[in-house]
Coordinates of C-alpha atoms in Angstrom, one line a residue:
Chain A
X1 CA 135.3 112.2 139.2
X2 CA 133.1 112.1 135.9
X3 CA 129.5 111.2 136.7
X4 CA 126.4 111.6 133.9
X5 CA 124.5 109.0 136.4
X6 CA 121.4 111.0 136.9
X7 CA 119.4 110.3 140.4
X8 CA 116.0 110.4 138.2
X9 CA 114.5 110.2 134.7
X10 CA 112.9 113.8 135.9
X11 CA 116.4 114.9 136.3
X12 CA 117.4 113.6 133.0
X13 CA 115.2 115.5 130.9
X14 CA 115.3 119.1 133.3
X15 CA 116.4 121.9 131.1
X16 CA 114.2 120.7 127.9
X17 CA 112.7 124.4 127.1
X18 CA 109.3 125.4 125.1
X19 CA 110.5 125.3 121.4
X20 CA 112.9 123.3 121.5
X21 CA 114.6 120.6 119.5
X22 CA 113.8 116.9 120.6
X23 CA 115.6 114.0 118.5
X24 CA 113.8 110.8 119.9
X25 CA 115.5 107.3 119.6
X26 CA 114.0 103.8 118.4
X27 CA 112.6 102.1 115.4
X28 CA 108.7 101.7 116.7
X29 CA 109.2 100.4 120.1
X30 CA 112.6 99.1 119.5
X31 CA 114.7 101.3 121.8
X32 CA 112.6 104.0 122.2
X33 CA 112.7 105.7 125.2
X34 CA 109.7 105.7 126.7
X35 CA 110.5 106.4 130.5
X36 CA 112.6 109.8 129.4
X37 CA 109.3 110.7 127.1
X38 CA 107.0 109.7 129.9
X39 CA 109.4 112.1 132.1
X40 CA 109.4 114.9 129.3
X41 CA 105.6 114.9 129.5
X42 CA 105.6 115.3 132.9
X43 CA 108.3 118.2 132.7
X44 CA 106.0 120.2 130.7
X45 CA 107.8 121.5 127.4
X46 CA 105.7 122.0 124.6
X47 CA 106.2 123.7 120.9
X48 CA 108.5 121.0 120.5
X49 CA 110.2 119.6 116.9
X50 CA 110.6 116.2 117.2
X51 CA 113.2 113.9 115.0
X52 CA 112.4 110.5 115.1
X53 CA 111.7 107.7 112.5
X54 CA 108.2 107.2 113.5
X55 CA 105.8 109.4 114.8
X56 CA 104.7 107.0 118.1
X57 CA 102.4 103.8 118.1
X58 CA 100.1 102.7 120.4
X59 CA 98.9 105.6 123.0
X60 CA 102.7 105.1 125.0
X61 CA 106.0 107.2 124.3
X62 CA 106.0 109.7 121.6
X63 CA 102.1 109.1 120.9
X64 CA 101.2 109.6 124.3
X65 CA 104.0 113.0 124.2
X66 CA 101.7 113.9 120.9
X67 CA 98.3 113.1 122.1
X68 CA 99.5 116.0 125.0
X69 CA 99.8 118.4 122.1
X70 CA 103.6 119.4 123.3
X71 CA 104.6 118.4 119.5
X72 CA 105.0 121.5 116.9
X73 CA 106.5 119.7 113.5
X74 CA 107.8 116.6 113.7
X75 CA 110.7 115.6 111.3
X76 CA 110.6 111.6 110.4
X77 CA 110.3 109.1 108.0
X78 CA 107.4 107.0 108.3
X79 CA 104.6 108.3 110.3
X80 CA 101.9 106.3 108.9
X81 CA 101.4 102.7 110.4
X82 CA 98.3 101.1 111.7
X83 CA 98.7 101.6 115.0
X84 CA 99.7 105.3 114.9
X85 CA 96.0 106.5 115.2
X86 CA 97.4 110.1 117.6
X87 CA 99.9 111.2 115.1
X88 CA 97.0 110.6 112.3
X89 CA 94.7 112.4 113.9
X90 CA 96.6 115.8 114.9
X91 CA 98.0 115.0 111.3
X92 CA 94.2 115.4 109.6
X93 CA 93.3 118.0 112.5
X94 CA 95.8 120.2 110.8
X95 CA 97.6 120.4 114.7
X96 CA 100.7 119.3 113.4
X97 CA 103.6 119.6 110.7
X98 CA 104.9 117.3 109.2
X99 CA 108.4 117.1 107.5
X100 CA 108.7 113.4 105.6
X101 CA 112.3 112.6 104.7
X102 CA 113.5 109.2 103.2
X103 CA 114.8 107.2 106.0
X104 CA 118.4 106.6 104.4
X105 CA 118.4 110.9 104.4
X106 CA 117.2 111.4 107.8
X107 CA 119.6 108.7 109.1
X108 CA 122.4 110.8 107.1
X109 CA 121.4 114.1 107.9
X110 CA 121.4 112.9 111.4
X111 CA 124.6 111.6 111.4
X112 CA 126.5 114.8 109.5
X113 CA 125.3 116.9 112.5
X114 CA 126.9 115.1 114.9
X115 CA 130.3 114.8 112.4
X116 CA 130.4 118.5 111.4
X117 CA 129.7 117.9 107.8
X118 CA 128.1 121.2 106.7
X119 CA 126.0 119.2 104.1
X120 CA 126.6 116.4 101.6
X121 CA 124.7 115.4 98.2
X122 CA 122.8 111.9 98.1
X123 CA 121.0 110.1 95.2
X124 CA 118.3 109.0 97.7
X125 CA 114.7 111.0 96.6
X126 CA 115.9 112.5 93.4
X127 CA 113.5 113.0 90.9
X128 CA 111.1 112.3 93.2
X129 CA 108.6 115.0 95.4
X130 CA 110.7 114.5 98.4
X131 CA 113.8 116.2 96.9
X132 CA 111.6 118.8 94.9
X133 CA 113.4 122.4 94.8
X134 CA 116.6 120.9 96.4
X135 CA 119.7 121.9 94.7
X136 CA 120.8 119.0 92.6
X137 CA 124.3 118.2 91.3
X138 CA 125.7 115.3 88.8
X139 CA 128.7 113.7 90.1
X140 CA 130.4 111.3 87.8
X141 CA 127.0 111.1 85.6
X142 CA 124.8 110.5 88.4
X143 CA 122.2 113.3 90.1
X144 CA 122.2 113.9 93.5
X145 CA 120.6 116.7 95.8
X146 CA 121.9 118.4 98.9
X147 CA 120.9 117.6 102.1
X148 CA 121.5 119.4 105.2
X149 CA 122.2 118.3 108.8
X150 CA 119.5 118.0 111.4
X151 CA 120.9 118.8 114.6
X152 CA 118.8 119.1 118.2
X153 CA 118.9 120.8 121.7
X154 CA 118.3 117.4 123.6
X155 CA 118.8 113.6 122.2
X156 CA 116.6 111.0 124.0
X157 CA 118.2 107.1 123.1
X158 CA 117.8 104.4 124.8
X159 CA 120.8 101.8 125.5
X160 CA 121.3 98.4 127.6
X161 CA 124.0 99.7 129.9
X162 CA 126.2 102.6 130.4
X163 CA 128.8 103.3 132.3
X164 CA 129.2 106.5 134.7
X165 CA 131.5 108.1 131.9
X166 CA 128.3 107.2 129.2
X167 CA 129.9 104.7 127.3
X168 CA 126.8 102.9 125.8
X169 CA 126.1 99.3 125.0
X170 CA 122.6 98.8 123.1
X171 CA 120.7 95.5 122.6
X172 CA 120.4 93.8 119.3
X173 CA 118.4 95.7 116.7
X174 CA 117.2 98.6 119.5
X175 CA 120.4 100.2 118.7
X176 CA 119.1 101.8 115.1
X177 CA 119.3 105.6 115.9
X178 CA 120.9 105.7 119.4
X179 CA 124.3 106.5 117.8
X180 CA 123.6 109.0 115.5
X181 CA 121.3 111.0 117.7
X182 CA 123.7 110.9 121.0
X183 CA 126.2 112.7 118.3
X184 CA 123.9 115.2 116.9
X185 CA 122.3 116.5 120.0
X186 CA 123.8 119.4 122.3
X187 CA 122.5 117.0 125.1
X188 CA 122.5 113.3 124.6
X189 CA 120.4 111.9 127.4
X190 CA 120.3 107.9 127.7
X191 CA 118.3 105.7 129.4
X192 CA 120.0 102.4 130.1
X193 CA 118.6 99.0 132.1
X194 CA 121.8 98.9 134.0
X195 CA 125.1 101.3 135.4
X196 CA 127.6 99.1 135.4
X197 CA 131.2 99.9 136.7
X198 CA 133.9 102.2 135.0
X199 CA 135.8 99.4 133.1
X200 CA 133.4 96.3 132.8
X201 CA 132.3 97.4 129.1
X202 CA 134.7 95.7 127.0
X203 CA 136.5 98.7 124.6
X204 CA 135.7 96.6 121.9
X205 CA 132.1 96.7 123.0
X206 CA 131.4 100.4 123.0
X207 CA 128.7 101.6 120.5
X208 CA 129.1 104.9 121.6
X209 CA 131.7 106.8 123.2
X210 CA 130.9 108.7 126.5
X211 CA 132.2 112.3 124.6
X212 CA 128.9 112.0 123.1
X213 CA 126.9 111.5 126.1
X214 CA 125.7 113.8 128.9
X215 CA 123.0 112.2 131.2
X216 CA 122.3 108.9 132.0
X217 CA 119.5 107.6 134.2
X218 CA 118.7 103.9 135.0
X219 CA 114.8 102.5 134.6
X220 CA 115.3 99.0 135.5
X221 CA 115.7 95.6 133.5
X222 CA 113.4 95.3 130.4
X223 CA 110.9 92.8 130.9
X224 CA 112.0 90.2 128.6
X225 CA 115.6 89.6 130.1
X226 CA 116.6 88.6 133.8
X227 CA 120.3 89.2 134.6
X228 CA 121.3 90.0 131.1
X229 CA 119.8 86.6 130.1
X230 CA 117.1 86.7 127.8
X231 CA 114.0 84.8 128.8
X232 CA 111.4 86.4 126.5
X233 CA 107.4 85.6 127.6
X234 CA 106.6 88.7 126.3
X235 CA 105.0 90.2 123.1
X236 CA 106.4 92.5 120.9
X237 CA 105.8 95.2 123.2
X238 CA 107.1 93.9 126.1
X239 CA 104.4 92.7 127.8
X240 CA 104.2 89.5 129.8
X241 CA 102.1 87.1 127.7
X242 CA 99.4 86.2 129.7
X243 CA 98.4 89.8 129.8
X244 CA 98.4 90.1 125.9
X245 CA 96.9 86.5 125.2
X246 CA 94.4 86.2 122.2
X247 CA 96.8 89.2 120.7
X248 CA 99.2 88.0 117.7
X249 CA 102.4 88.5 119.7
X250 CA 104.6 87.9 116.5
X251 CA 102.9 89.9 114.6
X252 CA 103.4 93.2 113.6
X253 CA 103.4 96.3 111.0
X254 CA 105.6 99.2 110.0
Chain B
X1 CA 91.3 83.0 81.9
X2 CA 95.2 82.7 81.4
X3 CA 97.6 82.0 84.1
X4 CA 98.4 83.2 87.0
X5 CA 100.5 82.3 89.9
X6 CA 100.0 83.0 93.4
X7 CA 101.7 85.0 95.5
X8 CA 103.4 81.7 97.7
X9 CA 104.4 80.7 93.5
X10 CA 106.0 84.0 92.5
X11 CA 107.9 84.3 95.9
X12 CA 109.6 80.6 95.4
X13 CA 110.8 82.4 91.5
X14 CA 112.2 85.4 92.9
X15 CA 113.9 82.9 95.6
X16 CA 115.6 80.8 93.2
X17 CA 117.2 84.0 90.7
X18 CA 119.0 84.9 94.3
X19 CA 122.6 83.2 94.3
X20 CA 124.4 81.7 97.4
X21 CA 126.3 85.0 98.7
X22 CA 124.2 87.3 98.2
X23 CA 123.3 89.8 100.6
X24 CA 119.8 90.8 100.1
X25 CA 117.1 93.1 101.2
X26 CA 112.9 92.4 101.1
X27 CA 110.7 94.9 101.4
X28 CA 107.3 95.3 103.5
X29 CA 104.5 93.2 102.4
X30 CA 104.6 90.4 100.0
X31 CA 108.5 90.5 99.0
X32 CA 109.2 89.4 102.9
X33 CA 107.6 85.8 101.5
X34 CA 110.8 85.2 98.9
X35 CA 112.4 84.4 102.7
X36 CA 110.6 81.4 103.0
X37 CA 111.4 80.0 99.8
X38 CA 115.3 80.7 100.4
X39 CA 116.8 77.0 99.3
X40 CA 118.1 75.9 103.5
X41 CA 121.2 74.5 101.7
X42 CA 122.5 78.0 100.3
X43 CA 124.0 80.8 102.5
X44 CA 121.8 83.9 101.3
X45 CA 122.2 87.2 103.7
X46 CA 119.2 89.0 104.6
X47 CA 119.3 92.6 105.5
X48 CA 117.1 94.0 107.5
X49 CA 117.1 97.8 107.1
X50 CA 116.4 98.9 111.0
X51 CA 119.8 97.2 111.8
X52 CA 121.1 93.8 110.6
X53 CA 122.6 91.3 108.9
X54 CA 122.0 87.6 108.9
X55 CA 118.0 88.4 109.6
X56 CA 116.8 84.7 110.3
X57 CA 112.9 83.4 110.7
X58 CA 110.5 84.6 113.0
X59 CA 111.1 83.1 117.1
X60 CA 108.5 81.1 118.6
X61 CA 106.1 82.5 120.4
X62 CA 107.3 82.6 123.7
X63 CA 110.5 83.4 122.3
X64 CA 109.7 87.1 121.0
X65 CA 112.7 89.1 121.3
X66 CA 111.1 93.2 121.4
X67 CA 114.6 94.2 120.8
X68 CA 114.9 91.8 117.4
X69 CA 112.6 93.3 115.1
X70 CA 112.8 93.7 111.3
X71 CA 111.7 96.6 109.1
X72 CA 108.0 95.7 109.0
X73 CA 108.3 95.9 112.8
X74 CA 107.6 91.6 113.2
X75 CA 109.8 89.5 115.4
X76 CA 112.6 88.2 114.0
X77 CA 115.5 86.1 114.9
X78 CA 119.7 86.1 114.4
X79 CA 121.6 83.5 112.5
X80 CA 124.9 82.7 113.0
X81 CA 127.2 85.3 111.5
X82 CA 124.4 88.2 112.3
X83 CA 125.4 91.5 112.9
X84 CA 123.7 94.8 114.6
X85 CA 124.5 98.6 113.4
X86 CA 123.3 102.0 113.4
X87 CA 120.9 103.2 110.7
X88 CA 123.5 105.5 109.4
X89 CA 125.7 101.9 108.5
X90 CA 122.7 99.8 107.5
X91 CA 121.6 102.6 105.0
X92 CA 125.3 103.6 103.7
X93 CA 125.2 99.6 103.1
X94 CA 122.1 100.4 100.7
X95 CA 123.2 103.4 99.4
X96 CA 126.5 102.8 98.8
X97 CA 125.8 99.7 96.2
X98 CA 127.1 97.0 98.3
X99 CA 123.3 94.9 98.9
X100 CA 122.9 92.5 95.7
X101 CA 119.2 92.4 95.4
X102 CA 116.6 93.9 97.2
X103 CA 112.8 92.9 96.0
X104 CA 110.2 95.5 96.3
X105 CA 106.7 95.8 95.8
X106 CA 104.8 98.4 93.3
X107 CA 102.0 100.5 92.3
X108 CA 103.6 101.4 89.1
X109 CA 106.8 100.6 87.1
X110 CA 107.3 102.6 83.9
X111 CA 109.4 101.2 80.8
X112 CA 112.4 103.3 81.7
X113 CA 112.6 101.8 85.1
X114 CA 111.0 104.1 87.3
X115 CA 109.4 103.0 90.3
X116 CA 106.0 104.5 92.3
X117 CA 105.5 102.9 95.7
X118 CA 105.0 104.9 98.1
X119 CA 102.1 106.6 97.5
X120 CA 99.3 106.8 95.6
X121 CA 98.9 111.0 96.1
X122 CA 95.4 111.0 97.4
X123 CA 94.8 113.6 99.3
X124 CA 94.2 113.6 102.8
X125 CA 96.4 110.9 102.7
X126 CA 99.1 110.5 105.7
X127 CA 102.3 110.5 104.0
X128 CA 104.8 107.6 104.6
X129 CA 108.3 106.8 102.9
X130 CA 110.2 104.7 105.0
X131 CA 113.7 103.2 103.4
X132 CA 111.2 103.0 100.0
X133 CA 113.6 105.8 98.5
X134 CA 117.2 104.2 99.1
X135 CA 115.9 101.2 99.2
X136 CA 115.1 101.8 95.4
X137 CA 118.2 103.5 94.4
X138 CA 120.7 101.6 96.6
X139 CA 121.0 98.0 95.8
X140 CA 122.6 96.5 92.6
X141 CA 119.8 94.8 91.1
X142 CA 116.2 96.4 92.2
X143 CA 113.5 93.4 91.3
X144 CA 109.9 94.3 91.6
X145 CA 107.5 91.5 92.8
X146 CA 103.6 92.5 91.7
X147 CA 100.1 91.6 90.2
X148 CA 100.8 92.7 86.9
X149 CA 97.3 94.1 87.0
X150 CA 95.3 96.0 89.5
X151 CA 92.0 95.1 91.3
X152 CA 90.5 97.7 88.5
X153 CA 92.5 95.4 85.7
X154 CA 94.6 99.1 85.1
X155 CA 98.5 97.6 84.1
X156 CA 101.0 98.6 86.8
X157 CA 103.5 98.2 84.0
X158 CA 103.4 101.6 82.3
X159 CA 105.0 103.8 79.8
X160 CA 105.2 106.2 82.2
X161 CA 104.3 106.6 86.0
X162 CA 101.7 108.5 86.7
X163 CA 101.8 107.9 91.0
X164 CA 104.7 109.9 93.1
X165 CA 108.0 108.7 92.4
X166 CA 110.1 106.2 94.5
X167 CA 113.1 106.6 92.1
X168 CA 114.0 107.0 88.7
X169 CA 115.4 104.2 86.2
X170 CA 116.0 101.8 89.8
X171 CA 113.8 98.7 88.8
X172 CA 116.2 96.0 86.7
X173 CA 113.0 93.3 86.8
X174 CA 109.6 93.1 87.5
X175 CA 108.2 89.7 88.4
X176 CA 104.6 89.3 87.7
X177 CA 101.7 86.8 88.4
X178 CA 102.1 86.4 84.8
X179 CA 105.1 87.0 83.8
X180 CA 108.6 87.8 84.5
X181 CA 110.4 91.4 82.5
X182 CA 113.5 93.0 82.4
X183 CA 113.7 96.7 81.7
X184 CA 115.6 97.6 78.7
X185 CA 117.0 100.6 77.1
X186 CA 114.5 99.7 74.9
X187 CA 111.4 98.7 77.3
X188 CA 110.4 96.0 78.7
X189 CA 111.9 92.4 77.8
X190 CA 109.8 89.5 78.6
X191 CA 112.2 87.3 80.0
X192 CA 109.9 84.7 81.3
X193 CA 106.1 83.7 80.4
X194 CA 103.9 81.4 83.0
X195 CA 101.4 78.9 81.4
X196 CA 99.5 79.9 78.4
X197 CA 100.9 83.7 78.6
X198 CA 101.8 84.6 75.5
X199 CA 104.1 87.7 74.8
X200 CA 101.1 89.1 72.5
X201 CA 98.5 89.3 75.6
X202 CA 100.5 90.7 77.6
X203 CA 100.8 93.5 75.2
X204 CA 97.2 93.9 75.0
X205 CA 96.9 94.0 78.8
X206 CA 99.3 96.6 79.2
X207 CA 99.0 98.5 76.3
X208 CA 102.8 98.3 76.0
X209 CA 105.3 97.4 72.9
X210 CA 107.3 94.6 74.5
X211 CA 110.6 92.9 73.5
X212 CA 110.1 89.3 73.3
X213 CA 113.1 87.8 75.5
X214 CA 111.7 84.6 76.2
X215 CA 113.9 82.3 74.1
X216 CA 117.0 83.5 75.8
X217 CA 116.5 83.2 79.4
X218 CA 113.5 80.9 79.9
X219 CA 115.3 77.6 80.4
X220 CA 117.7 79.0 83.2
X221 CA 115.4 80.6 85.0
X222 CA 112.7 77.7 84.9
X223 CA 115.3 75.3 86.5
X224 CA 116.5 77.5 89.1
X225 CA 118.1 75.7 92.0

């Protein structure tokens, strides 16, 4: 019998070794997973290249993974919000590399790991610093430059629910990288709110296949749903409303 | 002192150029405004580049969705007819040519159509790009929404750019708290003047030889929808 269910989120992330590649889900908080980074931090690996569109907000999640100085170079596309004071400061400090790549490229690159392209030409950043001393080729009149794949050791995504195969199911827009990273990682590992049983996802439903998933550990419903329902009360971050009053819950920044 | 609209004014111009059926994109900042101006009658598409199609208002607040979020990382709703993907889908949607409009904002947009903005190359700065660079290249028609001057009263219309490039010859129209211009093979067109603008002024403000377009277009674009 196939089963990726892990017992623990410690279990999930065992095996991550010093210098290693780490491809992080979400799009700010939106399905990033911050139980598994909580549960990397604990585990201890450090020298690490991260891939991930931001470079953590807040003190939680990948901030609170940089803020432990585990973090080498990260690879992403928009490190710079108002809320990402940890990555700014190792950023400043010198304590930290930085590789900026459009978002479109990184999403791309991403993806033609985890598809075995060896490397593929895209207008996106031509002519421009990003693309400087990239090869360049005109295709049908147009200039594009070669981009290369980003692949990783490990894949942390977040999902709604999995199955014990790893089928996935994400929520709404929390899905953003989850797909192209459990593709491009040697070990995709998921954390979902819910196992459900072999058969319930819908095959029409799946967002990604289990062949593309290894681990899978549970953390519990999100805060703003209750049996699948949504029910909201929280603020953008997830947090019950009376504990974030006087905040601008609807508000927010890149 | 000549006129100028306000930012609430220029959003409502860029939201009437936008036909029913088109699937469009607003960048961070001020372009997220032309939203609000979106006639309620006409079925535009907003996409959102983090994931979606169909991106509808903000919720209420009790009604925050952490899971719905748009590209400036606000709560956001679904309409009916929304749709959720991977980034690799939402930006081969951009890249690929299939979003009508997207409306961006600018330090700098040079005659030939270049676009700077997402940086200003200070140094010390931290670095951020973001979708800026498909975002510029990607959709079919790349509009521009800016002050046509800055704080400092320097042009952001220029010959040529002198901030890090966003992408070369992307911009098709830059609206302006003055004035509305098309870029030309042959520079900028002014396409539209607000108030006591005159095509000469704005020549002497940005130091630029302009086309004057103004008979052509101005009576379409005034009455919008």
């Amino acid at each position: 019998m196939i089963n990726k269910v892990v017992s623990s989120v410690e279990e999930a992330v065992a095996g991550v070794v010093d210098g290693a590649t780490v491809m992080v889900g979400g799009f700010g908080r939106a399905g990033q997973p911050l139980e598994l980074i909580d549960a990397l931090i604990a585990q201890g690996a450090t020298d690490l290249t991260i891939i991930s569109n931001n470079a953590g907000n807040g003190d939680v999640g990948l901030a609170a993974l940089l803020a432990a100085r585990r973090v080498r170079k990260i690879v992403c596309s928009f490190p710079r919000q108002p809320d990402s004071w940890v990555f700014d400061g190792l950023y400043r400090e010198g304590a930290i590399e930085l590789e900026l790549v459009p978002q479109g490229n990184l999403a791309e690159r991403i993806r033609a790991a985890g598809t075995g392209i060896g490397a593929f030409f895209s207008p996106t950043g031509v002519g421009t610093q990003l693309a400087e001393g990239k090869e360049t080729r005109e295709i049908d009149g147009r200039v594009y430059s070669l981009e290369y794949p980003i692949r990783a050791d490990f894949a942390l995504i977040s999902a709604w629910k999995a199955d014990r195969w790893g089928n996935l199911v994400y929520r709404k827009t929390a899905r953003n990288f989850g797909p192209i990273m459990a593709a491009a990682a040697t070990t995709t590992v998921v954390q979902v709110d819910e196992i459900v049983s072999l058969g319930s996802i819908d095959p029409e439903n799946v967002a990604t296949p289990s062949i593309f998933v290894q681990r899978v550990a549970v953390v519990g419903e999100r805060e703003w749903l209750k049996d699948d329902v949504f029910v909201g009360g929280v603020d953008l971050e997830g947090r019950p409303l009376e504990a974030s009053a006087g905040t601008d819950s609807a508000g927010g920044s890149r | 002192m000549t006129t100028k609209l306000s930012r609430a004014e220029l959003a409502q111009r860029i939201a009437a150029a936008i036909p029913e059926g088109a699937f469009v994109n607003l960048g961070i900042g001020a372009p997220t405004m032309v939203a609000n101006y979106l006639p309620a009658d006409l079925e535009i598409i907003l996409h959102t580049e983090n994931g979606m199609l169909g991106m509808g208002p903000a919720p209420l607040a009790g009604e925050v969705d952490p899971d719905l979020i748009n590209a400036g990382k606000q709560a956001v709703t679904a309409l009916d007819g929304a749709a959720y993907f991977h980034q690799a889908d939402s930006f081969g949607m951009m890249r690929g040519g299939h979003l009508d409009v997207c409306v961006l904002g600018a330090f700098q947009v040079a005659e030939n159509g270049d676009l700077a903005n997402w940086s200003t190359g200070a140094p010390g700065a931290v670095p951020a790009v973001g979708g800026a660079m498909d975002l510029a290249i990607g959709a079919k028609e790349v509009y521009v929404m800016t002050d046509l001057l800055t704080k400092q009263n320097e042009s952001k219309l220029v010959a040529a750019c002198s901030y890090p490039l966003t992408g070369i010859g992307c911009v098709s129209r830059v609206y302006t708290d003055h004035a509305v211009f098309d870029v030309t093979p042959e520079g900028f067109a002014v396409r539209e003047l607000y108030g006591d603008n005159t095509v000469e002024l704005l020549a002497t403000l940005t130091g630029l030889r302009l086309i004057d377009a103004t008979t052509a277009s101005a009576f379409d674009e005034t009455k919008g929808h």
